[in-house]
Coordinates of C-alpha atoms in Angstrom, one line a residue:
X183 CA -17.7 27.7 -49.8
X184 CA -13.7 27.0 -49.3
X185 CA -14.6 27.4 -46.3
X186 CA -17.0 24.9 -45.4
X187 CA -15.4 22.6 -47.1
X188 CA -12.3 22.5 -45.1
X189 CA -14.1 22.6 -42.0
X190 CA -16.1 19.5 -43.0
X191 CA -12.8 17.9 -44.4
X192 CA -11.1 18.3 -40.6
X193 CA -13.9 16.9 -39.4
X194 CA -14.2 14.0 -40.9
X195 CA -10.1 13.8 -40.7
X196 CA -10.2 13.9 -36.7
X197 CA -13.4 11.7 -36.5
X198 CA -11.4 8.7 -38.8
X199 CA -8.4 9.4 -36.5
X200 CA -10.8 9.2 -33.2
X201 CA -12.1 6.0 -34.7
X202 CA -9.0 5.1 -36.0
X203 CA -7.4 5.5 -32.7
X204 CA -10.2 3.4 -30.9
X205 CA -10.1 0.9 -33.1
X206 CA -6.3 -0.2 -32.2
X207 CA -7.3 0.3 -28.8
X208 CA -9.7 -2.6 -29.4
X209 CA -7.4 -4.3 -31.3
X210 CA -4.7 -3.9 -28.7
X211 CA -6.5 -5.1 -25.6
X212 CA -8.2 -8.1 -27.6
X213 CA -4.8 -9.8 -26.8
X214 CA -5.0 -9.6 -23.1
X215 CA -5.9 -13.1 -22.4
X216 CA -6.9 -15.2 -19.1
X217 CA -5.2 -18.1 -20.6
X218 CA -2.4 -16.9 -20.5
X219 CA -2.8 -15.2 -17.2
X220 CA -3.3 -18.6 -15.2
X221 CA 0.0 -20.0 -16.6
X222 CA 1.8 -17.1 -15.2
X223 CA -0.3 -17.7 -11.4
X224 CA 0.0 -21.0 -11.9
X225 CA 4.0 -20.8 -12.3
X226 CA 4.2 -18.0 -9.6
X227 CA 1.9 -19.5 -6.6
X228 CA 3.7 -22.8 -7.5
X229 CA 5.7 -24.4 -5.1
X230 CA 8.8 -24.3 -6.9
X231 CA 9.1 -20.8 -5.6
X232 CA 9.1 -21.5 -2.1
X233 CA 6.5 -19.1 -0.8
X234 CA 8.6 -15.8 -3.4
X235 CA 10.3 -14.3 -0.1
X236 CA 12.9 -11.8 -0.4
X237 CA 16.6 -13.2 0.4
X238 CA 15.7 -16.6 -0.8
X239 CA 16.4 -18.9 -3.4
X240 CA 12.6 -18.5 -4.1
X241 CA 13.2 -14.6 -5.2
X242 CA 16.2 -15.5 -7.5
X243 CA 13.3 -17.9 -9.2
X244 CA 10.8 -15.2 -9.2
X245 CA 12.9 -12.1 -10.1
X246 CA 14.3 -14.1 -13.3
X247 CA 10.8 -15.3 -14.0
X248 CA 9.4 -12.2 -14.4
X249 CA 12.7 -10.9 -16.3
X250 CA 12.3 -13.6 -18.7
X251 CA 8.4 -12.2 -19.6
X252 CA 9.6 -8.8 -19.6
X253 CA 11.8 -9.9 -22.5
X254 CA 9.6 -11.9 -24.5
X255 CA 6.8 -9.2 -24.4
X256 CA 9.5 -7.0 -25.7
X257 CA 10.1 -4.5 -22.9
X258 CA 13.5 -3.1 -22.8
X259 CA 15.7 -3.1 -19.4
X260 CA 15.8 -0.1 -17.7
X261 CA 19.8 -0.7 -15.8
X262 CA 21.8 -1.1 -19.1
X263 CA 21.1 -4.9 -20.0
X264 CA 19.2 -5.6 -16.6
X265 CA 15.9 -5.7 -15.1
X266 CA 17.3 -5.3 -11.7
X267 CA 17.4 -2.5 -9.1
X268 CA 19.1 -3.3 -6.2
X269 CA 17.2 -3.1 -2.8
X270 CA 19.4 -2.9 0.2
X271 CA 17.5 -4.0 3.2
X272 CA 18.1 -4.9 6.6
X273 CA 16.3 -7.8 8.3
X274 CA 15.9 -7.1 12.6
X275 CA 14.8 -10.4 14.7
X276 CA 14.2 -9.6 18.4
X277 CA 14.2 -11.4 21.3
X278 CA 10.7 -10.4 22.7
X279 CA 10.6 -9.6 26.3
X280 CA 8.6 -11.4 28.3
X281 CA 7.1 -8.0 30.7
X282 CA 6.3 -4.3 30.6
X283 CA 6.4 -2.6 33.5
X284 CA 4.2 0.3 34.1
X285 CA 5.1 2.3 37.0
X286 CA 2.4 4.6 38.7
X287 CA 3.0 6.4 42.3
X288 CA 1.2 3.7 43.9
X289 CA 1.6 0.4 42.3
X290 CA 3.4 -1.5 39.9
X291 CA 1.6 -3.5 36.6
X292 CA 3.4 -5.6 34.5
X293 CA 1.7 -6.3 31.5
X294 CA 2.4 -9.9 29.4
X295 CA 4.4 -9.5 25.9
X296 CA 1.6 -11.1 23.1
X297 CA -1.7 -10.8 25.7
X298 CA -1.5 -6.6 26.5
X299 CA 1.9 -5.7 24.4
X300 CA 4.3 -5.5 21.9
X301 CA 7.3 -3.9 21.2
X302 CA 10.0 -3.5 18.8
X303 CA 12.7 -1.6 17.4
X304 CA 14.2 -0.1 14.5
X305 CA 17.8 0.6 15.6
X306 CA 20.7 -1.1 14.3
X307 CA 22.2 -2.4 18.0
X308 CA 22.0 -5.4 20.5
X309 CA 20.3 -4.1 24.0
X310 CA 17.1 -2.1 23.8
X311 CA 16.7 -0.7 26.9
X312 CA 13.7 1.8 27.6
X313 CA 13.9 2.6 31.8
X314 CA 11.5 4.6 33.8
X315 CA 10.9 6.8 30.4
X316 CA 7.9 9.1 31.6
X317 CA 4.3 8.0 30.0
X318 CA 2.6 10.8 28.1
X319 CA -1.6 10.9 26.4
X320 CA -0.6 12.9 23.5
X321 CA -4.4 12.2 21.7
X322 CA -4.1 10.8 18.2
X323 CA -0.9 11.6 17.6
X324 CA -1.1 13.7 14.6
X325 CA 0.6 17.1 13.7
X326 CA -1.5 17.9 10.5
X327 CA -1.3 21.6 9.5
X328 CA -3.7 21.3 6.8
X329 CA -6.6 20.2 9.1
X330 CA -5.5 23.0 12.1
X331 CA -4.6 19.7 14.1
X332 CA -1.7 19.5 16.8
X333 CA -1.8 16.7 19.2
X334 CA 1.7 17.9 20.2
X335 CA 1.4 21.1 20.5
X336 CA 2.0 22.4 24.2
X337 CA 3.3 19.2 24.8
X338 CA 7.1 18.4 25.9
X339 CA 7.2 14.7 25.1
X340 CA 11.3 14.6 24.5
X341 CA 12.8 11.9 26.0
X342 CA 9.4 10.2 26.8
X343 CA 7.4 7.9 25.8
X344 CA 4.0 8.8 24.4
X345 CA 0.8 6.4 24.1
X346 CA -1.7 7.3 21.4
X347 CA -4.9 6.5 19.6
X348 CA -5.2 4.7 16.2
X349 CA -6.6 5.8 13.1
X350 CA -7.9 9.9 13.6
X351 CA -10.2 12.2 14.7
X352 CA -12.7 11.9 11.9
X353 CA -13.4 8.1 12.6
X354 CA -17.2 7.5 13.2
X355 CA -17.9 10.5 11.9
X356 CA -20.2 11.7 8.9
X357 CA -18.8 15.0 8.5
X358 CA -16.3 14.8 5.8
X359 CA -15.1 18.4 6.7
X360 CA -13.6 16.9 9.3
X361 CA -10.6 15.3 8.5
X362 CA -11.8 12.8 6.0
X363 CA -14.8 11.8 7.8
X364 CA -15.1 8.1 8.3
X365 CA -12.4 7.3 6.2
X366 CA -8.8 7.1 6.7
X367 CA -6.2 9.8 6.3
X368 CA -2.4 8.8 6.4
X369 CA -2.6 10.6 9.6
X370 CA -4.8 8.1 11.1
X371 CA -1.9 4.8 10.0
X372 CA 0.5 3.4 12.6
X373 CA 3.4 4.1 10.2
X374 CA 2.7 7.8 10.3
X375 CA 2.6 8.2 13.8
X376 CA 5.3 6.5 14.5
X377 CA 7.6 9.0 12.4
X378 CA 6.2 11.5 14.1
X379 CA 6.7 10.5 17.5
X380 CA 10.7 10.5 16.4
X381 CA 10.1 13.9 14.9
X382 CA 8.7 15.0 18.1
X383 CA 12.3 13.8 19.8
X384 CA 10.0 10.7 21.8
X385 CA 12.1 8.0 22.9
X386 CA 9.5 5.5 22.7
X387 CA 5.5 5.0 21.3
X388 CA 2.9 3.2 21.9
X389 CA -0.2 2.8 20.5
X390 CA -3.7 1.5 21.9
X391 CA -5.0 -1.3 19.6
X392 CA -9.1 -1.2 19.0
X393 CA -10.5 -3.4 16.6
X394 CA -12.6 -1.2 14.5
X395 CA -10.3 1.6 13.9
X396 CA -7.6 -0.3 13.2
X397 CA -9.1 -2.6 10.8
X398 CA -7.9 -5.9 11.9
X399 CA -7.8 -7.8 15.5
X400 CA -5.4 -7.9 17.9
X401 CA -3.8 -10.9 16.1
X402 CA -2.6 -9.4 13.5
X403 CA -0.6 -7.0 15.5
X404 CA 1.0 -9.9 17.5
X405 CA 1.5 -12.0 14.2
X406 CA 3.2 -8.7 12.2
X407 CA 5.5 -8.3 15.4
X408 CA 6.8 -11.6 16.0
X409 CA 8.6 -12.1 12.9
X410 CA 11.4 -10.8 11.4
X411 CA 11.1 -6.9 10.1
X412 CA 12.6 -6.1 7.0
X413 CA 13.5 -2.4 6.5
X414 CA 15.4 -0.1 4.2
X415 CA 18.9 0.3 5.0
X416 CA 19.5 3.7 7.1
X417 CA 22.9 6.0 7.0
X418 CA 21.8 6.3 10.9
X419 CA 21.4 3.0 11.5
X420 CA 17.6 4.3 12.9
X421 CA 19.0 6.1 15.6
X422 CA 16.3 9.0 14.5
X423 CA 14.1 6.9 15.1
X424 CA 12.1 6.3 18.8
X425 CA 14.2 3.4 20.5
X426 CA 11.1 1.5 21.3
X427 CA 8.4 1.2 18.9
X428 CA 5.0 -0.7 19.8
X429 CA 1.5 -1.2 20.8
X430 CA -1.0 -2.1 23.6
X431 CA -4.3 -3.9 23.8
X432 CA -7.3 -1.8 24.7
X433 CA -7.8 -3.8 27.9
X434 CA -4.2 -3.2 29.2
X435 CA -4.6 0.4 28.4
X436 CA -8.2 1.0 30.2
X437 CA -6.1 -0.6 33.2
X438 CA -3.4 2.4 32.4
X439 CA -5.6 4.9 32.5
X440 CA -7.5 4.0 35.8
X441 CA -4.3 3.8 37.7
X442 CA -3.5 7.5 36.8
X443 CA -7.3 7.8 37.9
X444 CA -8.3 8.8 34.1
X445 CA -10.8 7.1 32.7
X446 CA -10.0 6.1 28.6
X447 CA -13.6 6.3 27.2
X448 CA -13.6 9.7 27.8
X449 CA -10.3 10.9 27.1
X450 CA -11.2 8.9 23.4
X451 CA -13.6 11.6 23.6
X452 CA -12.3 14.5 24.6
X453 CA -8.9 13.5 22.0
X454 CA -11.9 14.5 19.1
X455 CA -12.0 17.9 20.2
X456 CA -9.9 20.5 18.7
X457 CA -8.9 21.9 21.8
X458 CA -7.9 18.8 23.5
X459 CA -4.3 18.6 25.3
X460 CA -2.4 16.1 26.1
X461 CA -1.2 15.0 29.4
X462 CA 1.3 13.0 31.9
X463 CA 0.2 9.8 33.0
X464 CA 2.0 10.3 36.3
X465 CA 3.1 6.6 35.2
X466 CA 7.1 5.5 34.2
X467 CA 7.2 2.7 31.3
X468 CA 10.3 0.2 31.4
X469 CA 10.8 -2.9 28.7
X470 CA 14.4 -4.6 27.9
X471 CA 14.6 -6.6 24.8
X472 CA 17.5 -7.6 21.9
X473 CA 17.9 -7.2 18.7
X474 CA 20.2 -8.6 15.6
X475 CA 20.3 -7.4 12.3
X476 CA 21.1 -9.5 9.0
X477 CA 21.8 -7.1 5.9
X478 CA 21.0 -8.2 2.4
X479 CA 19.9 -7.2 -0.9
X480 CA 16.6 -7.9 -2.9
X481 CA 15.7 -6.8 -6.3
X482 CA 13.0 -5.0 -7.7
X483 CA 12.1 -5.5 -11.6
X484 CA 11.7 -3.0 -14.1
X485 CA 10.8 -2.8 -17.5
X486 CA 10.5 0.1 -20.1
X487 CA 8.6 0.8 -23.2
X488 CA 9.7 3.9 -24.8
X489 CA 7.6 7.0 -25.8
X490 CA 8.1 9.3 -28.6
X491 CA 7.7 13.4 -28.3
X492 CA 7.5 13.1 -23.9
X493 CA 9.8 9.9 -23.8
X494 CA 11.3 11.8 -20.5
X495 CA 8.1 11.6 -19.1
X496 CA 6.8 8.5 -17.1
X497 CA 3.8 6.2 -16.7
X498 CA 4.3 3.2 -13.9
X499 CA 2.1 0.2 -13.8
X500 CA 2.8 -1.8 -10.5
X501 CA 2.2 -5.4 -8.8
X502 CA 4.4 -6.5 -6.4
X503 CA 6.5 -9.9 -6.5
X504 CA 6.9 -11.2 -3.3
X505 CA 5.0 -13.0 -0.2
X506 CA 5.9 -14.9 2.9
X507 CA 7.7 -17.9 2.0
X508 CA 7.8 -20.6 4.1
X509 CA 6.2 -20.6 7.4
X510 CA 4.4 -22.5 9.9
X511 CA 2.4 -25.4 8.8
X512 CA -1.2 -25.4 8.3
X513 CA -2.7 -28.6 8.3
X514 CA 0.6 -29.6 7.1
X515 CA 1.7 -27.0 4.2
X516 CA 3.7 -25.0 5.3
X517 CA 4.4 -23.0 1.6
X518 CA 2.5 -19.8 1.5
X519 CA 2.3 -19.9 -2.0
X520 CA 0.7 -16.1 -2.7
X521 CA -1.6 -16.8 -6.2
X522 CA -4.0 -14.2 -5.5
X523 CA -1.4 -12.0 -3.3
X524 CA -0.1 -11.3 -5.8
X525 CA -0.1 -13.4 -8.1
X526 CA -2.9 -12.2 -10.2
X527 CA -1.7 -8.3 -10.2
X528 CA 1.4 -9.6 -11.8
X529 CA -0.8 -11.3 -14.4
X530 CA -2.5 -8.4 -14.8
X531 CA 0.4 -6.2 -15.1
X532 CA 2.3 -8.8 -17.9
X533 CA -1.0 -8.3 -19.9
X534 CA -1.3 -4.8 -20.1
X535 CA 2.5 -4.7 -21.4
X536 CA 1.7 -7.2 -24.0
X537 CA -1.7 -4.8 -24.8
X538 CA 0.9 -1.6 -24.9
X539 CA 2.7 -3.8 -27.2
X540 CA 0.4 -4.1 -29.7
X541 CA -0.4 -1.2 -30.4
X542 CA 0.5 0.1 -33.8
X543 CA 2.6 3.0 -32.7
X544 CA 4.4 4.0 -29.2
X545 CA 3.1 6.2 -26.5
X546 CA 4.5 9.9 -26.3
X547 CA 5.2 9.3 -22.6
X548 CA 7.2 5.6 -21.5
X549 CA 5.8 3.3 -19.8
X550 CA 7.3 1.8 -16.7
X551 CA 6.2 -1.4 -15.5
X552 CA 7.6 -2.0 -11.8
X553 CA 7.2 -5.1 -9.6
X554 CA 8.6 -4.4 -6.5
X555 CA 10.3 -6.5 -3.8
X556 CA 9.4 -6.6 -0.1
X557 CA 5.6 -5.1 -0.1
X558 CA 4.9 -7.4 2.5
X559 CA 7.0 -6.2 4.7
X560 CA 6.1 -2.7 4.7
X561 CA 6.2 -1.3 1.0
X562 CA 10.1 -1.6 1.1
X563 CA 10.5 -2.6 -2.5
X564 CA 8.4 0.5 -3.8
X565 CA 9.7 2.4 -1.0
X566 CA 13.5 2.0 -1.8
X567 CA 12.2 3.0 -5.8
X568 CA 10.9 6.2 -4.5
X569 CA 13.4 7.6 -2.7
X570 CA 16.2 6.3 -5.0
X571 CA 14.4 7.4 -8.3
X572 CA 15.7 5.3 -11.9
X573 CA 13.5 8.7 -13.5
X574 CA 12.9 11.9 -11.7
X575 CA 9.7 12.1 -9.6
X576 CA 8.9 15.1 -11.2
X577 CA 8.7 13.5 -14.9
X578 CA 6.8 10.8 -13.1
X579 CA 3.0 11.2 -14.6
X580 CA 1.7 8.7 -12.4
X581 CA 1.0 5.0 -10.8
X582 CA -1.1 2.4 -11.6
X583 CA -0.8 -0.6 -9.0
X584 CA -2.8 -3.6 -8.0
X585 CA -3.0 -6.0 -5.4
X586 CA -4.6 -9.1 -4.7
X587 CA -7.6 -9.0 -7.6
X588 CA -9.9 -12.0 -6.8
X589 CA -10.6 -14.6 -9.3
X590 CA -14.6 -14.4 -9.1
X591 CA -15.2 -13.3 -12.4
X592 CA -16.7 -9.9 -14.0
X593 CA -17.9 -7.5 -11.9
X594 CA -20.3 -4.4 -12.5
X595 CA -18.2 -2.0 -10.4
X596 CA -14.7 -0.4 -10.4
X597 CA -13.6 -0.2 -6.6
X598 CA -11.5 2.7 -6.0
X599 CA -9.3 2.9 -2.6
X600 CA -8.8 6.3 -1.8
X601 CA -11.7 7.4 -3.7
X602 CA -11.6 11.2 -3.6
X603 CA -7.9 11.6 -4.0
X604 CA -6.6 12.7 -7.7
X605 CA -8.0 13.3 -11.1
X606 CA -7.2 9.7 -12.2
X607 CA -10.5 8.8 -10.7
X608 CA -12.0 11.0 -13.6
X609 CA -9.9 9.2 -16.3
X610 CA -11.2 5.3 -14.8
X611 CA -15.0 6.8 -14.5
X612 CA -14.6 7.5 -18.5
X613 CA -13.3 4.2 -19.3
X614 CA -15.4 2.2 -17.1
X615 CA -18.7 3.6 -18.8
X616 CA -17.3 2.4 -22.2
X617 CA -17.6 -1.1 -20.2
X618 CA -20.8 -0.7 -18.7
X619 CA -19.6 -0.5 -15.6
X620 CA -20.1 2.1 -12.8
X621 CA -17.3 3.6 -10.1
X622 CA -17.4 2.7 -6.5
X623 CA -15.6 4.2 -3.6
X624 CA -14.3 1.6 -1.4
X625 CA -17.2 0.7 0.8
X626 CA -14.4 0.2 4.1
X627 CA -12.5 3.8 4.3
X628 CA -11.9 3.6 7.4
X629 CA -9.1 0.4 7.2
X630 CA -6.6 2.8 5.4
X631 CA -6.4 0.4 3.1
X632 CA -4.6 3.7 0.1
X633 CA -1.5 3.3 2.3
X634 CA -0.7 -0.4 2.5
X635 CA -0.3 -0.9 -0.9
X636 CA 3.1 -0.2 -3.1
X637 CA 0.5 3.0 -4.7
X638 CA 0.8 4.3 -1.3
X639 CA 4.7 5.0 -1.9
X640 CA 4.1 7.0 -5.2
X641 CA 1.5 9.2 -3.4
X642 CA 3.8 9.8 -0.4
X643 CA 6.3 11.4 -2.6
X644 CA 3.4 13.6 -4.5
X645 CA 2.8 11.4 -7.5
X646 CA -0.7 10.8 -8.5
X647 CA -1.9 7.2 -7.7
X648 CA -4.2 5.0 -8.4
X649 CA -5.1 1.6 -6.7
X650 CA -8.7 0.6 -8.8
X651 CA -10.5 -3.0 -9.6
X652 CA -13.6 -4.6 -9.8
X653 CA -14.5 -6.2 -6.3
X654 CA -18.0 -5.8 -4.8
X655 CA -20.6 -6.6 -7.6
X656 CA -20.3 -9.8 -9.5
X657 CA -22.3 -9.1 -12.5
X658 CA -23.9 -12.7 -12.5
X659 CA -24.2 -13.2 -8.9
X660 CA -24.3 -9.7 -7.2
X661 CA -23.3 -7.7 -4.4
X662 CA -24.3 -10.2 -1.5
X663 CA -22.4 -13.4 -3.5
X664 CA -19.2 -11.1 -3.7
X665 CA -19.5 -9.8 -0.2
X666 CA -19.7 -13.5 1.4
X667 CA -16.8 -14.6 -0.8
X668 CA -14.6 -12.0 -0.1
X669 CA -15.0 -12.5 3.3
X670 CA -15.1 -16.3 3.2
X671 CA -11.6 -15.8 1.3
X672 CA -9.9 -13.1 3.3
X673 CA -10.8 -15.6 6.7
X674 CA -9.8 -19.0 5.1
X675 CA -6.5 -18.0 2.3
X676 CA -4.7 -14.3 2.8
X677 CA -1.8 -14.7 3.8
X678 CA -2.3 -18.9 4.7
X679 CA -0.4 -21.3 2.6
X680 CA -4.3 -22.1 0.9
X681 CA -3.4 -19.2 -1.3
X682 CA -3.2 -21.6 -4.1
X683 CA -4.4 -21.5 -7.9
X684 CA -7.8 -23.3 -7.7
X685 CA -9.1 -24.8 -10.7
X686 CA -12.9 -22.7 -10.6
X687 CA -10.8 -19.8 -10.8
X688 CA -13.0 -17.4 -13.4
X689 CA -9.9 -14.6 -14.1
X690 CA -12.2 -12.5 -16.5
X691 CA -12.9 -9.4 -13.9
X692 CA -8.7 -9.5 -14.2
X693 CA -8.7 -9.2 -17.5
X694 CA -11.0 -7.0 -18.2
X695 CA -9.3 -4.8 -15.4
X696 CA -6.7 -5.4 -17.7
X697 CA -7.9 -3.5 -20.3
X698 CA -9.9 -0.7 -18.8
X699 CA -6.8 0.4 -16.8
X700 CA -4.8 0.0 -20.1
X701 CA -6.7 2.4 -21.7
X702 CA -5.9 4.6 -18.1
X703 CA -2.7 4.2 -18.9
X704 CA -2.8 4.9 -22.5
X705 CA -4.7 8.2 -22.1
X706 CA -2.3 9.0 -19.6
X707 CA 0.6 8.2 -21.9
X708 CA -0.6 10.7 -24.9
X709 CA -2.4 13.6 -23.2
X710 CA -0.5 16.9 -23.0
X711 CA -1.5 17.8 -19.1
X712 CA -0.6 15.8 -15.8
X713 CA -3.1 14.7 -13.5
X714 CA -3.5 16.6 -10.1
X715 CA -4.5 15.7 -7.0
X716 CA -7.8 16.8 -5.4
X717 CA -8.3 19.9 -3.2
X718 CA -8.3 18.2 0.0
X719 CA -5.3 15.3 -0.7
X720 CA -2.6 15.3 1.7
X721 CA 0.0 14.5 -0.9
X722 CA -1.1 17.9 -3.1
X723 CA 1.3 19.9 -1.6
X724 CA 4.7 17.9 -2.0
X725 CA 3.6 17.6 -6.0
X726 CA 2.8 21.0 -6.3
X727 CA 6.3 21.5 -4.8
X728 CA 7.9 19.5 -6.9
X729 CA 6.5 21.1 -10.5
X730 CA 7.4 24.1 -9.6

C-alpha cells in the first residue's frame, strides 16, 4: 500500500512539473512579439545605416544597435564589459584582366574576362602572374574518403592548373547511396574545391560554370567576382593557397575541350563513374592580373545568458548583421538596405533572447546569441568565431542560425536545409507538431544552400547545426501562393536596394519561428545528452574527434 502510494505521489509530482514546465514555456514565448520585431527591421534596413557593410560608418551604427538590445534584454557581454569580438579581415580589389589565353598545340584562344572567364586571387601581393601553367580535367574535383571518391588520385596536378566540374557526382541522380543523391554535399561547393586544389599543390583552378548545378546563372559569378573580396586575415598571406582562383562559362569550356579533340558532354559523363581518371588537356593556360589589399577590422556581437549545473556548456543562436552597403543605383537608390537579408533573422534572434529571458529560472547550459559580421562575403564573421573559439568547440552543444525569413505570414511547414544531417531535425519535428505544423526537407538540395549560411561554419568544425523556417506552405494561401512569391521576391529584392521594410509585411511565420526554435533551444539547453550527427554527415567525423 506504501507502495502505491508513493508511486502515484511521483507521478503526479513529475506530471505538475511537466505541466509546470510547459506552462512557462507558454508563458515565455507569449512575449515574442511582431511589433516589436518591425521596429528593429525597420531601424536596421533603414537608411541611416547605409546599406550595414563591414568597415563602414554603417557597421559602427549597426554593431552598437544591436549591443544596445543585447543590454536592455538583459544579456550579459561575453569580452569583459563588451559585446565585441574583433574580426580581422583583409579586403583584395583586382584589376581584372581583360584575356585568357588558352594554349593548344595548334592554335591559340583567348577567351574575354566577364563573357567566358573569371579570375581572382587570394594572395596578399601586387602581380598575379599564371604563364603557360599546364591545363589538367581532374573530374569533380573531390577527394572524399568517405564516399571511395578520388578525382586526384593518379593524377600529378602540382604546379598546374586544373579545370573541374561543379556541384558532385550524385547531381541528377535518385540514388541517395550515391553521394547524397540529388542534393548537395560540401564536396559539390566551389569553396571546397578550391581548398583542395591548393592541397593537391595546383597552382591555379578553374571551374566550369552550368546553370543547374550551380544554382544560379552565370551573372552571379561575374557579379560575386567583380567586387572587392573580403577574407580572413592569413599568417601566409594565402600563399597556400592556388595563385589563381576562378571560373569558366560552359560555352568557353565546350570550345576547350574540342581543341584538345575531347568532347565535354561526355567526359561530364564518364567524370560519374568511379573509375574515371583524369587527364592533360595537351592545352597551356596564361592570365596576368593585380591585386591590392586593404586590412581592417569588423566586429562580431555576442551576448550571453548564463546556465546553471552545465554553464560550461554552450547553445548558439545566430543571424548575421551585415549586407552590401552602398552600391550601384537602381532606378536611382543606390542603398541596399538588407530588411529581409537579414533583417528579420536578427528580429528573430532578439525575440528569442527576450523569450529565454522570461523564463522563470535559467538554462543548465548558456546560451550564446551571435550575430556575425561579413556573411556576405563568404561566412567571414562566423568563420573567424570558429576558428578563434570565445568557448571551446567541444562544449559547443550546438547552432541555431537563420537567414533571410520572408514576411508572408504563417506557414504550415518547417523547411529544413540540410535535411538529413543531425539529430536536431528530431528535436524541430517534436516542436513543430505541438504547432500543427509538419517538417519539410528543402525542396532545392541540389543549390547547396547548408553551406552558404553562417550554420555552415558551426558544421564545418563538427558542431551540430541547424538552419530551419517556415517557407513553402502559407497556411492561408498555400504552396503555389508561397512558391510564386518567393520567386517574384528573390528576382525583384535579394540583394537589390528594394530590400526594404514594406508596409504589408505579415512577420507572424517569424515569430512563430520564434518560438518553435525557442523551445529547440530550450530543450537543448536542459537535456543531459548532445545531439549527433547522422550516419552519413560529412561533419560526423571531426565531432566525434573532438569528444573524444
Amino acid at each position: 500500500m506504501q507502495i502505491k502510494t508513493l508511486l502515484t505521489l511521483t507521478i503526479a509530482t513529475l506530471t505538475m512539473a511537466c505541466s509546470s514546465s510547459d506552462e512557462s514555456l507558454k508563458n515565455a514565448e507569449s512575449v515574442i512579439s511582431t511589433e516589436r520585431m518591425i521596429n528593429y527591421i525597420k531601424e536596421l534596413g533603414s537608411d541611416k545605416y547605409q546599406g550595414r557593410k563591414p568597415f563602414s560608418e554603417g557597421e559602427v551604427k549597426t554593431i552598437n544597435y544591436i549591443a544596445q538590445q543585447y543590454k536592455e534584454i538583459g544579456l550579459d557581454p561575453i569580452n569583459k564589459e563588451s559585446y565585441f569580438q574583433d574580426v580581422p579581415l583583409v579586403e583584395i580589389s583586382l584589376t581584372a584582366p581583360q584575356f585568357l589565353s588558352l594554349k593548344s598545340p595548334d592554335k591559340v584562344r583567348k577567351l574575354t574576362y566577364g563573357k567566358d572567364f573569371v579570375t581572382f586571387s587570394r594572395r596578399i601581393q601586387n602581380e598575379i602572374a599564371l604563364t603557360e601553367s599546364e591545363l589538367v580535367f581532374a573530374g569533380y574535383g573531390i577527394a572524399a574518403p568517405e564516399y571511395g571518391w578520388n578525382d586526384y588520385k593518379d593524377l600529378d596536378v602540382k604546379g598546374k592548373t586544373v579545370i573541374v566540374l561543379v556541384n558532385d557526382p550524385g547531381f541528377g541522380s535518385t540514388d541517395k547511396s550515391f553521394f547524397k543523391g540529388n542534393e548537395m554535399t560540401y564536396y559539390g561547393r566551389w569553396t571546397y574545391k578550391f581548398e583542395e586544389a591548393a592541397r593537391q599543390g595546383a597552382k591555379g583552378i578553374l571551374i566550369i560554370h552550368q546553370d543547374e548545378p550551380a544554382g544560379y546563372p552565370w551573372s552571379v559569378v561575374l557579379n560575386s567576382a567583380s567586387v572587392p573580396k573580403l577574407y580572413q586575415q592569413a599568417k601566409d598571406n594565402y600563399q597556400s593557397r592556388c595563385l589563381v582562383e576562378g571560373w569558366i562559362t560552359l560555352d568557353a569550356a565546350k570550345q576547350l575541350f574540342a581543341d584538345a579533340d575531347k568532347n565535354l558532354d561526355t567526359e561530364i559523363q564518364l567524370a560519374k563513374q568511379k573509375e574515371f581518371t583524369g587527364f592533360n588537356l595537351s592545352t597551356k593556360v596564361s592570365v596576368a592580373f593585380k591585386n591590392s589589399a586593404h586590412f581592417d577590422v569588423t566586429h562580431n556581437v555576442l551576448g550571453i545568458i548564463k546556465g546553471t549545473d552545465l554553464a560550461n556548456e554552450y547553445v548558439f543562436y545566430s543571424a548575421h548583421w551585415d549586407h552590401l552597403g552602398i552600391g550601384p543605383k537602381m532606378n536611382g537608390d543606390s542603398i541596399y538596405n538588407g530588411a529581409v537579408d537579414n533583417g528579420t533573422s536578427l528580429a528573430w534572434m532578439f525575440e528569442i533572447a527576450r523569450a529565454f529571458k522570461a523564463m522563470p529560472h535559467q538554462p543548465r547550459r548558456s546560451i550564446v546569441f551571435l550575430a556575425p559580421s561579413a556573411e556576405e562575403s563568404g561566412l567571414n564573421g562566423s568563420g573567424f568565431y570558429v576558428d578563434n573559439p570565445i568557448f571551446p568547440l567541444n562544449k559547443t552543444v550546438a547552432n541555431i542560425n537563420n537567414d533571410l525569413m520572408l514576411p508572408y505570414g504563417r506557414m504550415k511547414d518547417v523547411m529544413i536545409t540540410g535535411y538529413g544531417q543531425s539529430d536536431l531535425e528530431d528535436i524541430v519535428r517534436i516542436e513543430a507538431e505541438k504547432q500543427d505544423r509538419y517538417i519539410l526537407p528543402d525542396p532545392n538540395p541540389q543549390s547547396g544552400m547548408y553551406y552558404r549560411s553562417d550554420h555552415f561554419s558551426f558544421a564545418r568544425v563538427g558542431v551540430p547545426a541547424l538552419f530551419a523556417r517556415g517557407n513553402n506552405n502559407s497556411r492561408e494561401k498555400g504552396i503555389e501562393y508561397m512558391s510564386a512569391k518567393e520567386k517574384e521576391w528573390l528576382s525583384n529584392n535579394y540583394h537589390k536596394p528594394f530590400d526594404e521594410y514594406e508596409e504589408w509585411w505579415n512577420l507572424d511565420g517569424v515569430a512563430e519561428d520564434a518560438r518553435l526554435l525557442f523551445r529547440v533551444g530550450w530543450e537543448l539547453a536542459n537535456q543531459d545528452e548532445f545531439p549527433k550527427w547522422k550516419d552519413g554527415s560529412e561533419f560526423k567525423s571531426r565531432r566525434e574527434k573532438d569528444l573524444k
